[in-house]
Coordinates of C-alpha atoms and ligand atoms in Angstrom, one line a residue:
M22 CA -23.8 -136.3 -66.9
S23 CA -27.4 -137.5 -66.8
F24 CA -29.6 -136.5 -63.8
Q25 CA -33.3 -135.9 -63.0
V26 CA -35.2 -133.1 -61.4
F27 CA -38.7 -133.5 -60.0
G28 CA -41.5 -131.0 -59.8
I29 CA -45.2 -130.7 -60.1
P30 CA -46.8 -132.0 -63.3
V31 CA -49.0 -129.3 -64.8
S32 CA -49.4 -130.1 -68.4
R33 CA -49.3 -133.6 -69.7
G34 CA -47.2 -135.3 -72.4
V35 CA -43.6 -135.7 -73.3
A36 CA -41.3 -133.0 -74.8
I37 CA -37.7 -133.5 -75.8
G38 CA -35.4 -130.7 -76.8
R39 CA -32.6 -128.4 -75.9
A40 CA -32.8 -126.1 -72.9
V41 CA -33.1 -122.4 -73.3
L42 CA -32.5 -120.7 -70.0
V43 CA -34.4 -117.5 -69.4
A44 CA -32.7 -115.2 -67.0
S45 CA -33.8 -115.0 -63.4
S46 CA -36.8 -112.8 -62.8
R47 CA -34.6 -110.3 -61.0
V48 CA -33.4 -109.3 -64.4
D49 CA -36.8 -108.8 -65.8
V50 CA -36.9 -108.5 -69.5
A51 CA -39.2 -109.3 -72.5
H52 CA -38.4 -112.4 -74.4
Y53 CA -39.5 -112.6 -78.0
F54 CA -38.2 -113.7 -81.4
I55 CA -37.4 -111.2 -84.0
A56 CA -37.7 -111.5 -87.8
E57 CA -34.7 -112.3 -89.9
A58 CA -34.9 -108.8 -91.4
Q59 CA -34.6 -107.2 -88.0
V60 CA -31.4 -109.0 -86.9
E61 CA -29.1 -106.2 -87.9
A62 CA -31.3 -103.5 -86.3
E63 CA -31.4 -105.6 -83.1
I64 CA -27.6 -105.9 -83.0
Q65 CA -27.4 -102.2 -83.5
R66 CA -29.8 -101.7 -80.5
T67 CA -27.6 -103.8 -78.3
M68 CA -24.4 -102.0 -79.4
H69 CA -26.0 -98.6 -79.1
A70 CA -27.2 -99.4 -75.6
R71 CA -23.8 -100.7 -74.6
D72 CA -22.1 -97.6 -76.0
E73 CA -24.5 -95.3 -74.2
V74 CA -23.8 -97.0 -70.9
A75 CA -20.0 -97.0 -71.6
L76 CA -20.2 -93.3 -72.2
E77 CA -22.1 -92.7 -69.0
L78 CA -19.4 -94.7 -67.1
E79 CA -16.5 -92.9 -68.8
T80 CA -18.1 -89.5 -67.9
L81 CA -18.6 -90.7 -64.3
K82 CA -15.0 -91.8 -64.1
N83 CA -13.7 -88.5 -65.5
D84 CA -15.8 -86.5 -63.2
L85 CA -14.7 -88.3 -60.0
P86 CA -13.6 -85.8 -57.5
S87 CA -9.8 -85.9 -56.8
D88 CA -10.4 -87.2 -53.2
A89 CA -12.7 -90.1 -54.4
P90 CA -11.5 -93.4 -53.1
H91 CA -9.2 -95.1 -55.6
E92 CA -11.3 -98.3 -55.6
L93 CA -14.2 -96.4 -57.2
A94 CA -12.2 -95.6 -60.3
A95 CA -10.9 -99.2 -60.4
L96 CA -14.5 -100.5 -60.1
L97 CA -15.6 -98.4 -63.0
D98 CA -12.7 -99.7 -65.0
V99 CA -13.8 -103.3 -64.3
H100 CA -17.3 -102.4 -65.4
L101 CA -16.0 -100.8 -68.6
M102 CA -13.9 -103.8 -69.3
L103 CA -16.7 -106.2 -68.8
M104 CA -18.9 -104.1 -71.0
H105 CA -16.5 -104.3 -73.9
D106 CA -15.7 -108.0 -73.4
E107 CA -16.6 -110.1 -76.4
A108 CA -17.7 -112.8 -74.0
L109 CA -20.7 -110.6 -73.2
T110 CA -21.8 -108.4 -76.1
G111 CA -20.1 -110.5 -78.8
A112 CA -21.8 -113.6 -77.5
A113 CA -25.1 -111.8 -77.1
K114 CA -24.8 -110.8 -80.8
Q115 CA -24.5 -114.5 -81.7
W116 CA -27.8 -115.3 -79.8
I117 CA -29.4 -112.6 -81.9
I118 CA -28.0 -113.9 -85.2
E119 CA -28.4 -117.6 -84.5
R120 CA -31.6 -117.8 -82.4
H121 CA -33.2 -114.6 -83.4
Y122 CA -33.6 -113.6 -79.7
N123 CA -34.5 -109.9 -79.0
A124 CA -31.6 -107.9 -77.6
E125 CA -32.8 -108.1 -74.0
W126 CA -33.2 -111.8 -74.1
A127 CA -29.8 -112.3 -75.8
L128 CA -28.1 -110.3 -73.1
S129 CA -29.8 -112.0 -70.3
A130 CA -29.2 -115.5 -71.8
Q131 CA -25.5 -114.6 -72.0
L132 CA -25.6 -113.4 -68.5
E133 CA -26.9 -116.8 -67.4
V134 CA -24.0 -118.5 -69.2
L135 CA -21.3 -116.2 -67.7
A136 CA -22.8 -116.1 -64.2
R137 CA -22.5 -119.9 -64.0
Q138 CA -18.8 -119.7 -65.1
F139 CA -18.2 -117.1 -62.4
D140 CA -20.0 -119.4 -59.8
E141 CA -17.5 -122.2 -60.6
M142 CA -14.4 -120.1 -60.2
E143 CA -12.0 -121.1 -57.5
D144 CA -10.8 -117.6 -56.8
E145 CA -13.1 -115.8 -54.4
Y146 CA -12.2 -112.4 -55.8
L147 CA -13.0 -113.5 -59.3
R148 CA -16.2 -115.2 -58.2
E149 CA -17.4 -112.0 -56.7
R150 CA -17.0 -110.2 -60.0
K151 CA -20.3 -111.9 -61.0
A152 CA -22.1 -109.1 -59.2
D153 CA -20.3 -106.6 -61.4
L154 CA -21.3 -108.5 -64.5
E155 CA -24.9 -108.4 -63.3
Q156 CA -24.8 -104.7 -62.7
V157 CA -23.3 -104.1 -66.1
V158 CA -26.0 -106.1 -67.8
E159 CA -28.7 -104.4 -65.8
R160 CA -27.3 -101.1 -66.9
I161 CA -27.4 -102.1 -70.6
L162 CA -30.9 -103.5 -70.1
G163 CA -31.9 -100.2 -68.5
A164 CA -30.7 -98.3 -71.6
L165 CA -32.6 -100.7 -73.8
A166 CA -35.7 -100.2 -71.8
R167 CA -35.4 -96.4 -72.0
E168 CA -35.0 -96.6 -75.7
Q169 CA -37.9 -99.2 -76.0
G170 CA -40.1 -96.8 -74.0
K171 CA -39.7 -94.3 -76.9
S172 CA -40.8 -96.8 -79.4
P173 CA -42.9 -99.6 -77.9
V174 CA -42.6 -103.1 -79.3
D175 CA -44.9 -103.7 -82.2
A176 CA -46.7 -106.9 -81.5
A177 CA -46.9 -107.6 -85.2
S178 CA -43.1 -107.7 -85.3
L179 CA -43.0 -110.6 -82.9
V180 CA -42.7 -113.5 -85.2
Q181 CA -43.2 -117.2 -85.0
R182 CA -40.0 -118.6 -86.3
D183 CA -40.0 -121.6 -88.4
F184 CA -37.5 -123.8 -86.7
A185 CA -38.0 -126.7 -89.2
G186 CA -34.9 -128.8 -89.2
E187 CA -33.5 -127.3 -86.0
D188 CA -33.5 -128.8 -82.6
P189 CA -36.7 -128.3 -80.6
L190 CA -36.4 -125.9 -77.7
L191 CA -37.6 -126.2 -74.1
L192 CA -37.8 -123.2 -71.8
V193 CA -36.2 -123.3 -68.4
A194 CA -36.7 -120.4 -65.9
A195 CA -36.8 -119.6 -62.2
D196 CA -40.2 -118.2 -62.8
I197 CA -42.2 -116.9 -65.8
S198 CA -44.8 -114.2 -65.4
P199 CA -48.2 -114.7 -67.1
A200 CA -47.3 -111.7 -69.3
D201 CA -44.2 -113.4 -70.5
M202 CA -46.1 -116.6 -71.0
M203 CA -48.3 -114.7 -73.4
Q204 CA -45.3 -113.7 -75.4
F205 CA -44.2 -117.3 -75.5
K206 CA -47.6 -118.6 -76.3
R207 CA -47.0 -118.3 -80.0
S208 CA -43.4 -119.1 -79.9
V209 CA -41.5 -122.2 -80.6
F210 CA -41.0 -123.7 -77.2
L211 CA -42.3 -127.3 -76.9
G212 CA -42.2 -127.4 -73.1
F213 CA -41.7 -125.4 -70.0
I214 CA -39.8 -126.0 -66.7
T215 CA -39.9 -123.5 -63.8
D216 CA -38.5 -123.5 -60.3
I217 CA -41.6 -122.1 -58.7
G218 CA -45.3 -122.3 -59.2
G219 CA -48.2 -124.7 -58.4
K220 CA -50.7 -126.7 -60.4
T221 CA -53.1 -123.8 -60.9
S222 CA -50.6 -120.9 -61.0
H223 CA -51.3 -118.9 -64.1
T224 CA -48.1 -119.9 -65.7
A225 CA -49.2 -123.5 -65.5
I226 CA -52.6 -122.6 -66.9
V227 CA -51.1 -120.9 -69.9
A228 CA -48.8 -123.9 -70.5
R229 CA -51.9 -126.1 -70.4
S230 CA -53.7 -123.8 -72.8
M231 CA -50.8 -124.2 -75.2
D232 CA -51.2 -127.9 -74.7
I233 CA -47.5 -128.5 -74.2
P234 CA -45.8 -130.5 -71.4
A235 CA -44.7 -128.5 -68.4
V236 CA -43.3 -129.1 -65.0
V237 CA -43.3 -126.3 -62.3
G238 CA -42.1 -126.1 -58.7
T239 CA -38.8 -127.9 -59.5
R240 CA -37.1 -125.5 -57.0
E241 CA -33.7 -125.6 -58.7
A242 CA -34.0 -126.8 -62.3
S243 CA -32.9 -123.4 -63.6
R244 CA -29.7 -123.6 -61.5
L245 CA -28.9 -127.2 -62.5
I246 CA -29.7 -127.2 -66.1
R247 CA -27.4 -125.5 -68.6
Q248 CA -28.0 -123.6 -71.7
D249 CA -28.3 -126.1 -74.6
D250 CA -28.5 -129.3 -72.4
W251 CA -30.7 -132.0 -73.9
V252 CA -33.8 -132.3 -71.7
I253 CA -36.8 -134.5 -71.5
I254 CA -39.9 -133.2 -69.9
D255 CA -42.2 -135.9 -68.6
G256 CA -45.3 -133.8 -68.1
D257 CA -47.3 -136.7 -66.7
A258 CA -44.9 -137.7 -63.9
G259 CA -43.6 -134.1 -63.2
A260 CA -40.0 -135.3 -64.0
V261 CA -37.3 -133.6 -65.9
I262 CA -34.5 -135.8 -67.3
V263 CA -31.3 -133.9 -68.2
N264 CA -28.8 -135.2 -70.7
P265 CA -30.6 -138.6 -71.0
S266 CA -28.8 -141.8 -72.1
P267 CA -29.7 -143.1 -75.6
I268 CA -31.9 -145.9 -74.1
I269 CA -34.0 -143.4 -72.0
L270 CA -34.2 -141.1 -74.9
E271 CA -35.6 -143.9 -77.1
E272 CA -38.1 -144.9 -74.4
Y273 CA -39.4 -141.4 -74.3
R274 CA -39.6 -141.0 -78.0
F275 CA -41.7 -144.1 -78.0
R276 CA -44.0 -142.6 -75.3
Q277 CA -44.2 -139.4 -77.3
R278 CA -45.4 -141.3 -80.4
Q279 CA -47.9 -143.2 -78.2
S280 CA -49.4 -140.0 -76.8
E281 CA -49.6 -138.5 -80.3
L282 CA -51.6 -141.5 -81.4
E283 CA -53.9 -141.2 -78.4
R284 CA -54.5 -137.6 -79.2
A285 CA -55.4 -138.4 -82.8
R286 CA -57.8 -141.1 -81.5
L287 CA -59.5 -138.6 -79.1
A288 CA -59.7 -135.9 -81.8
R289 CA -62.1 -138.1 -83.7
L290 CA -64.7 -137.4 -81.0
R291 CA -64.8 -133.8 -82.1
H292 CA -68.2 -134.0 -83.8
T293 CA -69.7 -136.4 -81.3
P294 CA -72.2 -134.7 -79.0
A295 CA -71.3 -134.8 -75.4
V296 CA -74.3 -136.9 -74.1
T297 CA -74.1 -139.3 -71.1
L298 CA -75.3 -142.9 -71.3
D299 CA -78.6 -141.8 -69.7
G300 CA -79.1 -139.0 -72.3
E301 CA -78.0 -135.9 -70.3
H302 CA -76.6 -133.2 -72.7
I303 CA -73.4 -131.7 -71.3
E304 CA -72.0 -128.4 -72.5
L305 CA -68.2 -128.5 -73.0
H306 CA -67.0 -124.9 -73.3
A307 CA -63.6 -123.5 -73.8
N308 CA -61.4 -121.2 -71.7
I309 CA -59.5 -118.8 -73.9
E310 CA -57.0 -116.0 -73.3
L311 CA -57.1 -114.2 -76.6
P312 CA -59.5 -114.0 -79.6
V313 CA -57.0 -115.9 -81.7
D314 CA -57.7 -119.0 -79.4
A315 CA -61.2 -119.3 -80.9
P316 CA -60.3 -121.5 -83.8
A317 CA -58.6 -124.0 -81.4
A318 CA -61.8 -124.0 -79.4
L319 CA -63.9 -124.8 -82.4
E320 CA -61.4 -127.4 -83.6
A321 CA -61.6 -129.2 -80.2
G322 CA -65.4 -129.3 -80.5
A323 CA -66.3 -126.6 -77.9
T324 CA -69.9 -125.5 -77.9
G325 CA -69.0 -122.0 -76.6
V326 CA -66.5 -120.0 -74.6
G327 CA -67.2 -120.4 -70.9
L328 CA -64.3 -118.1 -69.8
F329 CA -62.5 -115.5 -71.9
R330 CA -59.8 -114.3 -69.5
S331 CA -59.8 -110.7 -70.7
E332 CA -56.9 -109.6 -68.5
F333 CA -54.5 -111.1 -71.1
L334 CA -55.6 -108.2 -73.4
F335 CA -54.2 -105.8 -70.8
M336 CA -50.8 -107.4 -70.5
N337 CA -47.5 -106.6 -72.3
R338 CA -48.6 -103.0 -73.1
G339 CA -46.0 -101.2 -71.0
G340 CA -48.6 -100.2 -68.4
E341 CA -51.0 -98.7 -71.0
L342 CA -54.5 -100.0 -70.9
P343 CA -56.3 -101.1 -74.1
T344 CA -58.8 -98.5 -75.3
E345 CA -62.5 -99.2 -75.6
D346 CA -62.2 -99.6 -79.4
E347 CA -59.3 -102.0 -79.0
Q348 CA -61.2 -104.1 -76.5
F349 CA -64.4 -104.0 -78.6
A350 CA -62.4 -105.3 -81.6
A351 CA -61.0 -108.2 -79.6
Y352 CA -64.4 -109.2 -78.1
R353 CA -66.1 -108.9 -81.4
A354 CA -63.3 -111.1 -83.0
A355 CA -63.9 -113.7 -80.3
V356 CA -67.6 -113.6 -80.8
E357 CA -67.4 -113.8 -84.5
G358 CA -64.7 -116.5 -84.3
M359 CA -67.1 -118.7 -82.3
R360 CA -69.7 -118.5 -85.1
G361 CA -72.8 -117.8 -83.1
M362 CA -71.9 -119.9 -80.0
P363 CA -72.0 -118.1 -76.7
V364 CA -68.9 -116.3 -75.5
T365 CA -68.5 -115.6 -71.8
I366 CA -66.3 -112.6 -71.3
R367 CA -64.9 -112.2 -67.8
T368 CA -64.0 -108.6 -66.8
V369 CA -60.4 -108.0 -66.1
D370 CA -58.9 -110.2 -63.3
V371 CA -55.6 -108.6 -62.5
G372 CA -53.7 -108.7 -59.3
A373 CA -52.5 -111.7 -57.3
D374 CA -50.3 -113.8 -59.6
K375 CA -51.5 -111.9 -62.7
P376 CA -49.9 -108.4 -62.6
L377 CA -50.3 -106.3 -65.7
D378 CA -46.7 -106.0 -66.4
R379 CA -43.9 -108.5 -66.5
M380 CA -43.5 -108.8 -62.8
S381 CA -43.5 -112.4 -61.7
A382 CA -45.8 -113.7 -58.9
S383 CA -42.9 -114.1 -56.5
E384 CA -41.7 -110.6 -57.1
L385 CA -45.1 -109.1 -56.6
R386 CA -45.5 -111.2 -53.4
H387 CA -42.2 -110.4 -51.9
E388 CA -41.5 -106.9 -53.0
H389 CA -44.6 -105.0 -53.8
V390 CA -47.8 -106.1 -52.2
L391 CA -48.1 -107.8 -48.8
N392 CA -50.7 -110.4 -49.8
P393 CA -51.7 -109.8 -53.4
A394 CA -54.2 -112.8 -53.5
M395 CA -56.2 -111.0 -50.9
G396 CA -55.6 -107.5 -52.1
L397 CA -57.0 -105.2 -54.8
R398 CA -57.6 -107.8 -57.4
A399 CA -60.3 -108.6 -60.0
I400 CA -63.6 -106.9 -59.4
R401 CA -62.2 -105.0 -56.5
W402 CA -59.7 -103.4 -58.9
S403 CA -62.4 -102.7 -61.5
L404 CA -64.7 -101.0 -59.0
A405 CA -61.7 -98.9 -57.8
E406 CA -61.2 -97.7 -61.4
P407 CA -64.8 -96.9 -62.4
S408 CA -64.0 -95.3 -65.7
M409 CA -61.8 -98.2 -66.8
F410 CA -64.5 -100.6 -65.7
R411 CA -67.2 -98.8 -67.7
Q412 CA -65.0 -98.7 -70.7
Q413 CA -64.6 -102.5 -70.5
L414 CA -68.4 -102.9 -70.0
R415 CA -69.1 -100.7 -73.0
A416 CA -66.7 -102.7 -75.2
I417 CA -68.3 -106.0 -74.1
Y418 CA -71.9 -104.7 -74.6
R419 CA -70.9 -103.4 -78.1
A420 CA -69.6 -106.8 -79.0
S421 CA -73.1 -108.3 -78.1
A422 CA -74.4 -106.8 -81.3
Y423 CA -72.4 -109.5 -83.2
G424 CA -73.3 -112.6 -81.3
K425 CA -74.3 -114.1 -78.0
V426 CA -72.2 -112.5 -75.2
R427 CA -72.3 -113.2 -71.5
L428 CA -70.7 -111.0 -68.9
L429 CA -68.8 -112.7 -66.0
I430 CA -67.5 -110.9 -62.9
P431 CA -64.5 -112.4 -61.0
M432 CA -64.0 -112.6 -57.2
V433 CA -67.3 -111.3 -56.1
A434 CA -67.7 -111.5 -52.3
H435 CA -70.3 -108.9 -51.3
L436 CA -73.8 -108.1 -52.4
G437 CA -72.7 -104.4 -52.5
E438 CA -70.3 -105.3 -55.3
V439 CA -73.2 -106.8 -57.3
R440 CA -75.2 -103.7 -56.8
Q441 CA -72.4 -101.5 -58.0
I442 CA -71.9 -103.8 -61.0
L443 CA -75.6 -103.6 -61.9
E444 CA -75.5 -99.8 -61.6
A445 CA -72.4 -99.6 -63.8
V446 CA -74.2 -101.8 -66.4
K447 CA -77.3 -99.6 -66.3
K448 CA -75.2 -96.5 -66.9
V449 CA -73.2 -98.1 -69.7
Q450 CA -76.5 -99.2 -71.4
Q451 CA -77.7 -95.7 -71.2
Q452 CA -74.4 -94.3 -72.6
L453 CA -74.5 -96.7 -75.5
T454 CA -78.1 -95.9 -76.3
D455 CA -77.3 -92.2 -76.2
S456 CA -74.4 -92.6 -78.5
G457 CA -76.3 -94.8 -80.9
H458 CA -74.3 -98.0 -80.4
A459 CA -76.2 -101.3 -80.9
F460 CA -76.2 -104.0 -78.2
T461 CA -78.4 -106.9 -77.2
K462 CA -79.3 -108.7 -74.0
V463 CA -76.2 -109.7 -72.1
D464 CA -76.6 -112.2 -69.3
L465 CA -74.7 -111.3 -66.1
G466 CA -72.9 -113.9 -64.1
V467 CA -70.6 -113.9 -61.1
M468 CA -67.7 -116.3 -60.4
I469 CA -67.9 -118.3 -57.2
E470 CA -64.3 -118.2 -56.1
I471 CA -64.4 -117.0 -52.5
P472 CA -66.0 -119.2 -49.9
A473 CA -68.2 -116.3 -48.8
A474 CA -69.8 -116.2 -52.2
A475 CA -70.5 -119.9 -52.1
V476 CA -72.0 -119.7 -48.7
M477 CA -74.3 -116.8 -49.6
L478 CA -75.1 -118.1 -53.1
P479 CA -78.9 -118.0 -52.7
L480 CA -78.7 -114.2 -52.1
L481 CA -76.4 -113.7 -55.0
L482 CA -78.6 -115.8 -57.3
R483 CA -81.5 -113.3 -56.8
H484 CA -79.5 -110.7 -58.7
V485 CA -77.6 -112.5 -61.4
D486 CA -78.5 -114.7 -64.5
F487 CA -75.8 -117.4 -64.0
V488 CA -72.8 -118.4 -62.0
S489 CA -69.5 -120.0 -62.8
I490 CA -67.4 -121.7 -60.2
G491 CA -63.7 -120.9 -60.3
T492 CA -62.3 -123.8 -58.5
N493 CA -58.7 -122.6 -58.8
D494 CA -59.4 -119.7 -56.4
L495 CA -62.2 -121.4 -54.5
I496 CA -59.7 -124.1 -53.4
Q497 CA -57.0 -121.5 -52.7
Y498 CA -59.3 -119.4 -50.4
T499 CA -61.1 -122.3 -48.8
L500 CA -57.9 -124.0 -47.7
A501 CA -55.7 -120.9 -47.3
I502 CA -53.2 -122.2 -49.8
D503 CA -51.5 -119.9 -52.2
R504 CA -52.1 -121.6 -55.5
A505 CA -48.8 -120.3 -57.0
D506 CA -46.6 -121.4 -54.0
E507 CA -44.9 -124.7 -54.6
A508 CA -44.0 -124.9 -50.9
V509 CA -47.6 -125.6 -50.0
A510 CA -48.6 -127.3 -53.3
H511 CA -49.0 -130.6 -51.5
L512 CA -51.8 -129.1 -49.4
Y513 CA -53.7 -127.7 -52.5
D514 CA -56.4 -130.4 -52.5
P515 CA -59.4 -130.3 -54.8
W516 CA -60.6 -133.5 -53.0
H517 CA -60.8 -131.7 -49.6
P518 CA -64.2 -132.4 -48.0
A519 CA -64.8 -128.6 -47.5
V520 CA -64.1 -127.9 -51.1
L521 CA -66.5 -130.7 -52.2
Q522 CA -69.2 -129.4 -49.9
L523 CA -69.0 -125.9 -51.3
L524 CA -69.0 -127.2 -54.9
A525 CA -71.9 -129.6 -54.4
T526 CA -74.1 -127.1 -52.6
S527 CA -73.3 -124.3 -55.1
I528 CA -74.3 -126.5 -58.0
S529 CA -77.5 -127.7 -56.4
Q530 CA -78.5 -124.3 -55.2
A531 CA -78.2 -122.8 -58.6
R532 CA -80.0 -125.7 -60.2
A533 CA -82.8 -125.3 -57.6
V534 CA -83.6 -121.8 -58.8
G535 CA -83.2 -122.8 -62.5
K536 CA -80.1 -120.7 -63.1
P537 CA -77.2 -122.0 -65.2
V538 CA -74.1 -123.0 -63.3
S539 CA -70.8 -124.1 -64.7
V540 CA -67.3 -124.8 -63.5
C541 CA -64.5 -123.0 -65.3
G542 CA -61.5 -123.8 -63.0
E543 CA -59.0 -126.5 -63.8
M544 CA -61.1 -129.2 -62.2
A545 CA -63.5 -128.9 -65.1
G546 CA -60.8 -129.9 -67.6
D547 CA -59.4 -132.8 -65.5
P548 CA -61.0 -136.1 -66.4
A549 CA -60.2 -137.3 -62.9
F550 CA -63.1 -135.0 -61.7
T551 CA -65.6 -135.5 -64.5
D552 CA -67.5 -138.3 -62.7
L553 CA -67.6 -136.3 -59.5
L554 CA -68.9 -133.1 -61.1
L555 CA -71.5 -134.9 -63.1
A556 CA -72.6 -136.7 -59.9
M557 CA -73.0 -133.3 -58.3
G558 CA -75.4 -132.3 -61.1
L559 CA -73.0 -130.1 -63.1
R560 CA -74.0 -130.0 -66.8
S561 CA -71.7 -127.3 -68.1
F562 CA -67.9 -127.4 -68.0
S563 CA -65.4 -124.9 -69.3
M564 CA -61.7 -125.9 -69.9
H565 CA -58.7 -125.5 -72.2
P566 CA -59.7 -126.6 -75.6
S567 CA -57.0 -129.3 -75.5
Q568 CA -58.8 -131.0 -72.6
I569 CA -62.2 -131.2 -74.2
P570 CA -61.7 -134.6 -76.0
S571 CA -60.6 -136.5 -72.9
V572 CA -63.4 -135.0 -70.8
K573 CA -65.9 -135.8 -73.5
Q574 CA -64.6 -139.4 -73.6
R575 CA -65.5 -139.7 -70.0
V576 CA -68.9 -138.1 -70.4
L577 CA -69.8 -140.6 -73.1
R578 CA -69.2 -143.5 -70.7
I579 CA -71.1 -142.2 -67.7
D580 CA -74.6 -142.8 -66.4
A581 CA -75.2 -139.5 -64.6
A582 CA -78.2 -140.5 -62.7
R583 CA -76.5 -143.6 -61.2
L584 CA -73.5 -141.5 -60.3
A585 CA -75.7 -138.9 -58.5
G586 CA -77.0 -141.7 -56.3
L587 CA -73.4 -142.5 -55.2
L588 CA -72.6 -138.9 -54.4
P589 CA -73.5 -138.8 -50.6
E590 CA -71.1 -141.7 -49.9
V591 CA -68.3 -139.7 -51.4
L592 CA -69.3 -136.3 -49.9
F593 CA -69.5 -137.5 -46.4
S594 CA -66.5 -139.8 -46.5
E595 CA -63.3 -139.0 -44.7
D596 CA -61.3 -139.9 -47.8
P597 CA -63.5 -138.6 -50.7
Q598 CA -60.9 -139.4 -53.3
R599 CA -60.6 -143.0 -52.4
E600 CA -64.3 -143.4 -51.9
A601 CA -65.0 -141.8 -55.3
E602 CA -62.5 -144.1 -57.0
T603 CA -64.1 -147.2 -55.6
A604 CA -67.8 -146.0 -55.8
F605 CA -67.5 -144.6 -59.3
A606 CA -65.4 -147.4 -60.5
S607 CA -68.1 -149.9 -59.6
H608 CA -70.6 -147.7 -61.4
K609 CA -68.5 -147.9 -64.5
G610 CA -68.7 -151.7 -64.5
V611 CA -72.5 -151.4 -64.5
S612 CA -72.7 -148.7 -67.2
S613 CA -70.4 -150.5 -69.5
L614 CA -73.1 -153.3 -69.8
H615 CA -75.5 -150.8 -71.4
Ligands
LIG15 C1 -60.6 -119.9 -61.1 O1 -60.1 -119.2 -60.2 O2 -60.9 -121.1 -61.0 C2 -60.6 -119.3 -62.5 C3 -61.2 -119.9 -63.5 O3 -60.1 -118.1 -62.6 P1 -58.5 -117.8 -62.7 O4 -57.8 -119.2 -62.8 O5 -58.3 -117.0 -63.9 O6 -58.2 -117.1 -61.5
LIG16 MG1 -60.0 -117.1 -60.3

């Protein structure tokens, strides 16, 4: 039966493929593909974990005291039976053989399939056995995790499978943590659908950085869609069409071809300098998550990296932090990869919806920290861990010997933080000099993400070399809207007059004292805001590489001086979005006569 699910469009385009359901975040496991040569070993891992748990249960049963309730032994029997049922481990084995899923993924995928079958059972007693099945799978996953702890996953063993000739796959999940998204980043999924999340949640950001269609905040897609269903993701409309009719499928295949043609057309702008009609040069920089993203940034025509989100180096490491040398190697790789263009490395921004491990945002929010977005995140965490912070600073400074490096600090709200940062920098410079490590001048910048920082910007500007406005968080904190919460996603409004005021004043205050200012939040990469930001005087934008061509196209059609003249009308309007649409649209008519 065909049906549609609607959510929030977060990454444009059309993707068509078969659904791969990733188990609910409660059963929290790593998902990665294994190489063909590892299939047998992965099956052995699964069977070994199962046997280990079965032995535990047998021992438990045999050791039951004679006065233990009879139901307990019966329950253990049910668990043992489920554990040996071919429908669980046999089928999981098939996922490993056919899809090359790792053992944890294979088990949790099969749990999804079976859990649905239980849900549909008429008999209440049988329906309730679902909980037993979940417990059994959790026990086996626990055994796998213990064994994994002894031999951590080697990142190099995670492979990018060649699925040529096979059906494309789309990922469907209740929620995906940013850490898991990184695992998927180099995988074969052509699109993502999640039940929760908002437009600027980090899962959405990573999907955009992968330049593949995604819809989040669908609330129940993962419950309604079944493993292997054919699905269309309409990333422009935020719609998901499940089991489409042949006519609908054909229509979307046509749209898919059209958007590929449009991308190819935009890609031709790669070598065109981003200069407005009135001759203003605009920097279009890239946001990256890992050094391997540098080639995509160059390919898209980026003139530097405006935001290297270094926290992604800290994820998927089983809680262990990267050493100074590991970080240095990564920063140096990014710097060398950008061939002499500036690379802005942001110090680790963990916390809120970016925990270090595989915990999802919702779990963190509901189970662990009261209000993570306002907790110990970003620079607050770094300053609370001074040796970790200095280690990162040393790695960043050492990379400066290989190219132009800029240091960016997230979530600054107090002058005291800036003073502590400057002190740490001084100490690190001294340490590097003493140990004979080379480094060059590194400009220091702070992110403007908290309204307090925007309001006191003139004070901050006395101490730093540049600022970068993180609109994702600035909007979140100005409007008190959790950016990852789909329940309030409709209130997350970049056009809100308060947000626009903060943006416009921050840009003009930085320009007034001659210090570089850029925007690196998602607004910078959305062509719907290019006119507005140029009108505010912004000359430096940082965004996912895939967004650069369409933003550049807008820049090329704009007369920045004329736009600036129209800004007050927009800023002081009660409906800035509508005002901007009409005011800037009339400008376009004029500029196209040039
Ligand atoms: C922002 O907040 O706008 C930003 C760029 O940082 P992040 O999205 O990583 O929080
Ligand atoms: Mg931020």
